[in-house]
XYZ file of C-alpha atoms in Angstrom:
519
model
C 148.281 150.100 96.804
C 151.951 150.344 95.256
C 151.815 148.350 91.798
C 155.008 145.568 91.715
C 157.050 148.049 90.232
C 157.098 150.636 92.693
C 157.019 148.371 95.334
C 160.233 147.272 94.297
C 161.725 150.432 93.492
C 160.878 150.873 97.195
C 163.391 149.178 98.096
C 166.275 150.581 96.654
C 168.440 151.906 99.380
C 166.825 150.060 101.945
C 168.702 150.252 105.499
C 168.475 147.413 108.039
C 169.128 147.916 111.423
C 171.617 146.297 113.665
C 168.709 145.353 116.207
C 166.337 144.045 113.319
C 169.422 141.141 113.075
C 169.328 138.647 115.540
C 173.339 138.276 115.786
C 175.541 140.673 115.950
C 176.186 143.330 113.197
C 176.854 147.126 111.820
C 173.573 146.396 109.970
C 172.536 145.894 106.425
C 171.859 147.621 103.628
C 169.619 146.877 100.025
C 172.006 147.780 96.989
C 170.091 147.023 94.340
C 166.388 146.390 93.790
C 165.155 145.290 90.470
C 161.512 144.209 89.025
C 162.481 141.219 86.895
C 159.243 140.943 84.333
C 158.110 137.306 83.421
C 158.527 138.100 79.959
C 162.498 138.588 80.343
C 164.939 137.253 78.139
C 165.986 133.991 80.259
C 163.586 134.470 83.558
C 161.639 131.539 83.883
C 160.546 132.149 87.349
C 157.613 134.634 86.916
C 157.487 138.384 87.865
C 159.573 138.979 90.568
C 161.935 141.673 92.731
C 165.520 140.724 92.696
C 167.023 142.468 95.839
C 170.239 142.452 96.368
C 172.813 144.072 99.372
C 175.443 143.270 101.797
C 175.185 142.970 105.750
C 178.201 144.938 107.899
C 180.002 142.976 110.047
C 181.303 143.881 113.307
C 184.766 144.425 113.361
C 186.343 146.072 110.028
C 188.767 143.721 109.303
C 185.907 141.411 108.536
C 184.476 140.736 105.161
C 180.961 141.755 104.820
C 178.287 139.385 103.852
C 176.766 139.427 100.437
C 172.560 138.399 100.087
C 170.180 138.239 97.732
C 166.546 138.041 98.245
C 163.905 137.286 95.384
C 160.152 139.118 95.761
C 157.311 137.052 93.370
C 154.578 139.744 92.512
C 152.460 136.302 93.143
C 153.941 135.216 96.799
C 152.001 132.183 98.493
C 153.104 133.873 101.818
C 155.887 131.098 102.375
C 159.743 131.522 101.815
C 162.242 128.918 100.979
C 166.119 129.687 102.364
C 168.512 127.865 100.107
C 172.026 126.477 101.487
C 175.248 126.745 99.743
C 177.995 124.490 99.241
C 182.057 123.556 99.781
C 183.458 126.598 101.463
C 180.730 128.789 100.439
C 182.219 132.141 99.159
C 179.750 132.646 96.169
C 176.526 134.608 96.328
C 173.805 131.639 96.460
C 171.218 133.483 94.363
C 167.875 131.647 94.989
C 167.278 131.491 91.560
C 167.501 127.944 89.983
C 166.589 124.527 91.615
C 166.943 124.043 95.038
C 169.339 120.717 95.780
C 167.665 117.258 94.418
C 165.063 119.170 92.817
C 163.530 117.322 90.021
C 165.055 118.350 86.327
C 162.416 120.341 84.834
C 160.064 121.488 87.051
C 159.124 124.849 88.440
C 161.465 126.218 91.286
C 160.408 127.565 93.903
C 160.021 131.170 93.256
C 157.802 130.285 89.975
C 155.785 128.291 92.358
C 154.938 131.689 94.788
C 158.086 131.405 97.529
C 160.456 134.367 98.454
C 163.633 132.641 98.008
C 166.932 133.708 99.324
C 170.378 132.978 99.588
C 174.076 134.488 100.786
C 177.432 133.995 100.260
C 178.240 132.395 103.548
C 179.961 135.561 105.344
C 182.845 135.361 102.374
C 184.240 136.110 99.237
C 186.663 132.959 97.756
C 188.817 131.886 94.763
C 187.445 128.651 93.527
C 188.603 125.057 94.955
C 188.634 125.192 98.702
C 190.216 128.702 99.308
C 190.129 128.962 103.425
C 191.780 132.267 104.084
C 188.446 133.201 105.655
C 189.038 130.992 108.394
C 192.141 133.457 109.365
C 189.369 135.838 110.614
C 187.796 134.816 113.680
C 184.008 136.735 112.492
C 184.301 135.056 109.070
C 184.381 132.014 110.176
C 181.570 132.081 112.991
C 179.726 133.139 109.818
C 180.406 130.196 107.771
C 180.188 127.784 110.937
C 177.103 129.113 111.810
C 175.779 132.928 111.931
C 175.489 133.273 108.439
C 171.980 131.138 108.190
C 170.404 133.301 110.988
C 171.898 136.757 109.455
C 170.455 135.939 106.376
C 167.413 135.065 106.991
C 166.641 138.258 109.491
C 167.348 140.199 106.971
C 165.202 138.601 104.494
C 162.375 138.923 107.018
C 162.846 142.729 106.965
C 163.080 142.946 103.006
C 159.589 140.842 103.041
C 157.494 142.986 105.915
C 158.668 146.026 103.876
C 157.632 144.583 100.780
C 154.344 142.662 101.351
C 153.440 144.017 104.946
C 153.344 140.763 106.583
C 155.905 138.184 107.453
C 155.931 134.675 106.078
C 153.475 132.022 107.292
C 155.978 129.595 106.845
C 159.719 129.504 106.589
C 161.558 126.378 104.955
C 165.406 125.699 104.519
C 166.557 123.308 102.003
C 170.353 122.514 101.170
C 172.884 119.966 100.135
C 176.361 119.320 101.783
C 177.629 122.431 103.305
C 174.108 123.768 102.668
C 172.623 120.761 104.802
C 175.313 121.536 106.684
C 173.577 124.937 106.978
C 170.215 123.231 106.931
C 170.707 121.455 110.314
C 172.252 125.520 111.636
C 168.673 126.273 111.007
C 167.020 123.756 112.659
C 169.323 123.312 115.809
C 170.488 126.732 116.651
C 167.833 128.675 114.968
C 164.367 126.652 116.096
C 162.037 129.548 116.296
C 162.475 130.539 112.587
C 162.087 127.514 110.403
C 159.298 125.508 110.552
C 160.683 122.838 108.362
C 164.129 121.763 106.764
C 165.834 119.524 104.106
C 169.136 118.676 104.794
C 170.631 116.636 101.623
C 174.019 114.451 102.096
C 174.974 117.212 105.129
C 177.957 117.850 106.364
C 177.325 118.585 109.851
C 180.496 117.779 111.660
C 182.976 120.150 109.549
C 186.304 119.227 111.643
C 185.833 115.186 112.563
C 184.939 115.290 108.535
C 187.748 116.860 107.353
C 190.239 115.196 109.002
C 188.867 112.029 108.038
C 188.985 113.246 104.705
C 192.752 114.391 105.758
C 192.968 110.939 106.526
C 192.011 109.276 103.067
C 194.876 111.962 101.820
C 197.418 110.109 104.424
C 196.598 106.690 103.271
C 197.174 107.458 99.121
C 200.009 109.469 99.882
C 201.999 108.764 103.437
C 205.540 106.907 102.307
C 206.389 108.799 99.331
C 202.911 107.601 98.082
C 203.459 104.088 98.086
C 199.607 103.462 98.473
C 198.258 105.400 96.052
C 195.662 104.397 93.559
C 196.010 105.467 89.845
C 193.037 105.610 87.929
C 193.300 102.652 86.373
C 193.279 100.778 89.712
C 190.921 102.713 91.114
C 188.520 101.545 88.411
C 189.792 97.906 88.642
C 188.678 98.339 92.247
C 185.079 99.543 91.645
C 184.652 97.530 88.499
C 184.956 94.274 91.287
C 182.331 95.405 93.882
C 179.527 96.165 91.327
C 180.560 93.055 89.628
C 179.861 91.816 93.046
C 176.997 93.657 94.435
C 175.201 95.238 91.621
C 172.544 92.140 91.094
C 172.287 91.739 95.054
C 169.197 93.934 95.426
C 167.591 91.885 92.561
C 168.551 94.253 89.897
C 171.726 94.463 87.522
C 171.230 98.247 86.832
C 174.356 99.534 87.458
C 173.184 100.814 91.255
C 174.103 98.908 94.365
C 170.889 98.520 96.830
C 171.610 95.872 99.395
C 174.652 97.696 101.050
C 174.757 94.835 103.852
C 174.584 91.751 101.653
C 177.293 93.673 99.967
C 179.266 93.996 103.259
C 179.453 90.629 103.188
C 180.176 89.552 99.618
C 183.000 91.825 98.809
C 185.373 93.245 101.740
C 188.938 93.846 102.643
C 189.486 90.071 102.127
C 188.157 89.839 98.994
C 189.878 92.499 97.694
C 193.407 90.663 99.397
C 192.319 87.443 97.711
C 191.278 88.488 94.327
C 193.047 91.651 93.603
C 196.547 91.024 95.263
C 199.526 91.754 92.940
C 201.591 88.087 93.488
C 204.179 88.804 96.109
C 203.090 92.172 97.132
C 204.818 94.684 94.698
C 203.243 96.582 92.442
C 203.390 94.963 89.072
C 200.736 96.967 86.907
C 197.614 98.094 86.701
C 195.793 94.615 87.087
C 196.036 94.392 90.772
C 197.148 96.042 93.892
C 200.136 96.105 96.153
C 200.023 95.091 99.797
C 200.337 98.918 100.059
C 197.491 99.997 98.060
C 195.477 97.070 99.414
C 196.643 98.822 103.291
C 195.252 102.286 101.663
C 192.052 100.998 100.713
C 191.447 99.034 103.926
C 192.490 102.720 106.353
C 189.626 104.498 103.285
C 187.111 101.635 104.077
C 187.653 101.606 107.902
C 186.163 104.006 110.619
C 188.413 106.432 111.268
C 189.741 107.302 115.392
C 190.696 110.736 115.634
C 191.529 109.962 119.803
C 189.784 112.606 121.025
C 186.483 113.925 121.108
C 185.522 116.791 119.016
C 181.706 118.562 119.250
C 180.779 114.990 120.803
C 182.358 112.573 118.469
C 185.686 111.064 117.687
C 185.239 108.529 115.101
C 183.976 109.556 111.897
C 182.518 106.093 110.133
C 183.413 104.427 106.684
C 184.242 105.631 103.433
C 182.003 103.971 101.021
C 184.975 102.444 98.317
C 184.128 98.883 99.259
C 180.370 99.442 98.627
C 179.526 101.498 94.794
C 181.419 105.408 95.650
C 182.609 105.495 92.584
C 185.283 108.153 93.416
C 185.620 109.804 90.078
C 184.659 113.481 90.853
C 186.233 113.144 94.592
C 189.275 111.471 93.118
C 191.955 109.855 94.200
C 194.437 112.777 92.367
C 196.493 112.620 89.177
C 199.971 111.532 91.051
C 201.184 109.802 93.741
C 203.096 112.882 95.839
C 200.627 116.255 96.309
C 201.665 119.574 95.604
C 201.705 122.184 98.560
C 199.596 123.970 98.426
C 197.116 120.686 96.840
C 196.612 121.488 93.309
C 193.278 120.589 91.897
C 194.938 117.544 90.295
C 195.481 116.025 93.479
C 192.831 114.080 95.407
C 189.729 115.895 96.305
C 189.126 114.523 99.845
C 193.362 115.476 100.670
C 192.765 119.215 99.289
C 189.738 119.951 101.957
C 191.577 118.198 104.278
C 194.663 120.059 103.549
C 192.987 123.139 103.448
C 191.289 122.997 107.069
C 194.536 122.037 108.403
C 196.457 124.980 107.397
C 193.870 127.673 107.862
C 191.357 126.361 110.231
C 193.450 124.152 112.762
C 197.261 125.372 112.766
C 196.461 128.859 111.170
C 199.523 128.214 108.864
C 198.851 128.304 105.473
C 202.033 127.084 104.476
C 201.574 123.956 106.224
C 202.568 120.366 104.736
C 199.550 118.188 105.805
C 201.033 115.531 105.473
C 203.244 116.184 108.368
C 200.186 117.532 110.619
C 199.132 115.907 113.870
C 195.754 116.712 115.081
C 196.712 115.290 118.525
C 199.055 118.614 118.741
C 195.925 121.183 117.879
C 193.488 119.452 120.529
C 192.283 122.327 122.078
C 192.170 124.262 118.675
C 190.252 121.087 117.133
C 187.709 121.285 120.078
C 186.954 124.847 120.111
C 186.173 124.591 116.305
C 184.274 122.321 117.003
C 181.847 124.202 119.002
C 182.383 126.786 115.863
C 181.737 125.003 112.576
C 180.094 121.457 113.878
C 175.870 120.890 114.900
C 176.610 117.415 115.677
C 175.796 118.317 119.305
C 173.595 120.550 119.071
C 169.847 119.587 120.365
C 166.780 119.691 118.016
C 164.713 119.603 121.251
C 163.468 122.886 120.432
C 163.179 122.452 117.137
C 160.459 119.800 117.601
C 159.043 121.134 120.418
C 157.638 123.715 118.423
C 156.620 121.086 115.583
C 159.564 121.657 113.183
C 159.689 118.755 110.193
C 163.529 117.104 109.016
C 163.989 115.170 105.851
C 167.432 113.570 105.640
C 168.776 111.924 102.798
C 172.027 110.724 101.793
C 173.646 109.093 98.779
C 175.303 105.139 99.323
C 177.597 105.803 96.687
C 178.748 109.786 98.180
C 182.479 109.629 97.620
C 183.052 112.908 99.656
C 180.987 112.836 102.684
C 180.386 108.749 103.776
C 176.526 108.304 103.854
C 177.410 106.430 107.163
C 178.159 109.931 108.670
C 174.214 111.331 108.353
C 173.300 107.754 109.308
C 175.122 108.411 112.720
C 173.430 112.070 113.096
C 169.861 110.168 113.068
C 170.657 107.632 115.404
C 171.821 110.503 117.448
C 168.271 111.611 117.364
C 166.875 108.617 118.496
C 169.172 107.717 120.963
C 168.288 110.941 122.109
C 164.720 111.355 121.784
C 163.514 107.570 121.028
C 162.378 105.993 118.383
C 158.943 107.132 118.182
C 159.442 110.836 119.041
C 161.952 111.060 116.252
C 159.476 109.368 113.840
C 156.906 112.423 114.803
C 159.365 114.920 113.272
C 162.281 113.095 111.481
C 162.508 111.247 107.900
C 165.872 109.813 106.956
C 165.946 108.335 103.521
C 169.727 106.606 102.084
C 169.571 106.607 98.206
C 171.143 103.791 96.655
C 173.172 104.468 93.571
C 173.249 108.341 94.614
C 176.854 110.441 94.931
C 177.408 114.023 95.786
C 175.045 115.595 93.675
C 175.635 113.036 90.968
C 176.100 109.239 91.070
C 174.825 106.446 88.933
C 171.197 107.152 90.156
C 170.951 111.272 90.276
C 168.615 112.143 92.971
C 165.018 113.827 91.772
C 162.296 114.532 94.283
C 159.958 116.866 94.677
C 161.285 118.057 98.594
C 159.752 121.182 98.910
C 156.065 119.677 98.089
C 156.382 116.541 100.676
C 157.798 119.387 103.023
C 155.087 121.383 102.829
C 152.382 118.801 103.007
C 154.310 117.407 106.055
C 154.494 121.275 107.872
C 150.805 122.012 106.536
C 148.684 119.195 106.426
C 150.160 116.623 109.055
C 151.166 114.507 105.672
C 154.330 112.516 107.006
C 156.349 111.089 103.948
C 156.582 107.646 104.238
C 158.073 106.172 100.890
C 158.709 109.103 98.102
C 158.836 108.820 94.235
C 162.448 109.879 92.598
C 163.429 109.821 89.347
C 167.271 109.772 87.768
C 167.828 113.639 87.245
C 171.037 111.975 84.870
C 170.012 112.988 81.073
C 168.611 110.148 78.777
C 168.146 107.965 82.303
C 164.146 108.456 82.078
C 163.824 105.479 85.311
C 162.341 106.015 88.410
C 162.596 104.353 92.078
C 161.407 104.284 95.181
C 163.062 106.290 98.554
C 162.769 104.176 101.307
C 163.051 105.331 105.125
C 166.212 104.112 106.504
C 167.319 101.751 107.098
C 164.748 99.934 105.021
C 166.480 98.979 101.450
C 165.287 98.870 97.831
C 164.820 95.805 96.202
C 163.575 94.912 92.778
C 160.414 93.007 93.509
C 159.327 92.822 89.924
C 158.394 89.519 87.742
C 161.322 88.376 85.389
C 161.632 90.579 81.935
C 160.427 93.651 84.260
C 161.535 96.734 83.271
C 164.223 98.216 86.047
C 163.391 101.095 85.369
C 159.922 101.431 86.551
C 159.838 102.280 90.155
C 156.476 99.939 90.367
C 159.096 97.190 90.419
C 160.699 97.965 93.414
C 159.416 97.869 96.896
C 160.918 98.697 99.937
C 162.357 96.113 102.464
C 163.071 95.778 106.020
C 164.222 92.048 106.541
């Protein structure tokens, strides 16, 4: 038997055949190979084969995809696919934490799994570069081939390298990545067997053009509704004075979204934050047109037309604890064109899908763009880039497991949009056929990644007991991944909330004080 080393040197110059790839390619091919010893400078994931190499695409004019697939000399005969993020364009390595994972603890490939990773189909500057799009094959990889490319080429890599295929094949991934998470579930059934899809998004055209939308509302009329910083903070300093204490708890993370519905809305905002007479006087209130821009971000938004089985994407979270600090509102009231990354977050990826995915035009003004004219162009990506419609039929049928979670306080994708993908699911399947293979958990307090309460849980382990054993999570211990935060809480199955159920003096930051409520 080959020791790890030469095993791995094995691989070196590895070729991959077109027909060993489920989707069409010119093949792939293993570039690099290298036996990473446990004792390396840096490695903290055991003994293990880095292999690296690039798949072909079909036509030349297309980029070729870029992998990477990591071997542990101590595999537990499972393999963990990770997801990647924004517009991809970066090699995903496999290598650190997989999304939500708790700070500190050993990833996956310490803990025995091949993990692996790609680059989307892509190469891209940073910031949301989409001259991919321009190329019809890059961008069926990015809406959906890349997952399935990947991941047949990562089976070939492992029966070359351990002689066997996986037992078990998991997907876990955050944003685009759950994005590419629910790809592996829906169109790819027959190779995952179970799948995390953090805060995804799943319906890449309705959600950028709402996000296109929140960009129309700061900015439409020379700007006359945008939000400065300062207001922006006056704004979200008044619902958590409002809402933070309504789950029980003044902790700086708002719980009861519905009793916060109705505390602090639109009309609040118009009674209590109104500059007098309507025109902007300062930074202590609002003008009627900032108060119009914040009620279009807070609304649902109506695209008019139907795109991969949906036309209205649902509420931005302002009015409920999205901070919107990372996905700002910008650094000026008119954008640059082409956005710069001073201008707000959600109007750049809008900005950027309308000029390269939609009208093709990279020299586009968004601001000027009317979906209505690109219907047919809107609905055909659709069917590219978004899984909204896709069934998981299959998927459960052959006793695939889906965790969902999403943030209340995400600022770029509205935790109200993965709400609607799992009452898809029931609407489609029922109630209690979705509970045999779904879990949907909303975090209070949680962002994009980030947030007031930082998202820790130990995904891969309630996966796995959930795939393996029957286990099905029910409530799942988290802890604040933020540094120096050292609390704890409770994720609750939506659309149960969290509420602090603890005596007075309790501390709130002991999970044991907080149970989860339906009522």
């Amino acid at each position: 038997m080959a020791t790890p080393a030469e095993a791995c040197a094995g691989l070196a110059g590895l070729q991959i055949a077109s027909t060993a790839i489920g989707l069409p390619t010119s093949g792939a091919s293993v570039k690099t190979a290298t036996l990473v010893a446990a004792s390396a400078s840096g490695n903290t994931n055991g003994e293990y084969c880095a292999v690296t190499g690039f798949i072909a695409p079909v036509s030349a004019s297309a980029p070729s995809m870029e992998f990477q697939v990591n071997l542990p000399s101590n595999w537990n005969q499972r393999a963990l696919q990770f997801g990647g993020g924004a517009y991809d364009g970066s090699l995903v390595t496999g290598l650190g934490t997989y999304t939500a994972q708790v700070a500190g603890t050993a990833n996956a490939l310490k803990q025995g799994y091949v993990t692996l990773g790609s680059d989307g189909g892509h190469k891209a500057a940073s910031g949301f570069d989409g001259n991919f799009a321009l190329n019809p094959e890059a961008l069926l990889n990015y809406g959906q081939q890349s997952v399935k490319k990947a991941h047949d080429v990562a089976m070939a890599i492992v029966q070359k390298r351990y002689g066997e295929a996986p037992k078990r094949f998991y997907f876990i991934g955050g944003s685009q990545g759950g994005h590419e998470a629910l790809d592996a579930a829906a169109r790819y059934p027959a190779d995952y067997d179970g799948v995390i899809a953090n805060y995804p998004a799943y319906n890449i055209t309705l959600l950028q053009l709402a996000s296109l939308n929140v960009g129309k509302a700061l900015y439409a009329y020379g700007g006359a509704g945008w939000i400065n910083p300062a207001k922006k903070t006056l704004l979200t300093n008044a619902v958590y004075a409002a809402c933070d204490g309504l789950d029980g708890a003044k902790d700086g993370i708002i719980g009861n979204i519905s009793a916060c519905n109705a505390t602090f809305n639109i009309d609040t905002v118009k009674a209590t934050l109104r500059c007098a007479g309507g025109a902007d006087t300062g930074d202590s209130c609002l003008s009627d047109a900032q108060i119009a821009a914040v009620q279009q971000i807070a609304s649902p938004y109506d695209l008019g037309f139907e795109v991969a089985g949906q036309q209205v994407f649902p509420r931005w979270p302002l009015l409920e604890g999205a901070l919107f600090n990372v996905s700002s509102f910008g650094a000026s009231a008119v954008p640059a064109n082409p956005p710069l990354a001073t201008d707000a977050l959600l109007y750049n990826i809008g900005a950027a899908h309308a000029q390269y995915f939609a009208t093709q035009n990279p020299a586009l003004d968004a601001l000027t763009y009317d979906p209505a004219a690109y219907k047919t162009r809107l609905q055909a990506l659709g069917n590219i880039t978004d899984v909204t419609a896709v069934s998981l039929a299959a998927f459960r049928a052959r006793g695939g497991k889906l965790i969902l979670t999403h943030g209340t306080a995400d600022d770029f994708i509205s935790p109200h949009n993965t709400e609607n993908y799992y009452q898809r699911q029931v609407a489609a399947f029922g109630q209690t056929a979705v509970d045999g293979f779904v879990r949907f958990y909303a975090i209070p307090g949680y962002g994009h990644g980030f947030g007031p309460y930082n998202l820790g849980y130990d995904g891969l382990s309630v996966l796995h007991s959930w795939v393996e054993s029957g286990t099905a999570p029910e409530v799942i211990a988290s802890v604040d991944n933020n540094t120096g935060a050292n609390r704890s809480r409770p994720m609750c199955r939506w659309p149960a909330r969290l509420i602090f159920t603890g005596a007075a003096g309790a501390s709130l930051n002991d999970a044991a004080n907080f149970s989860c409520q339906t009522s």
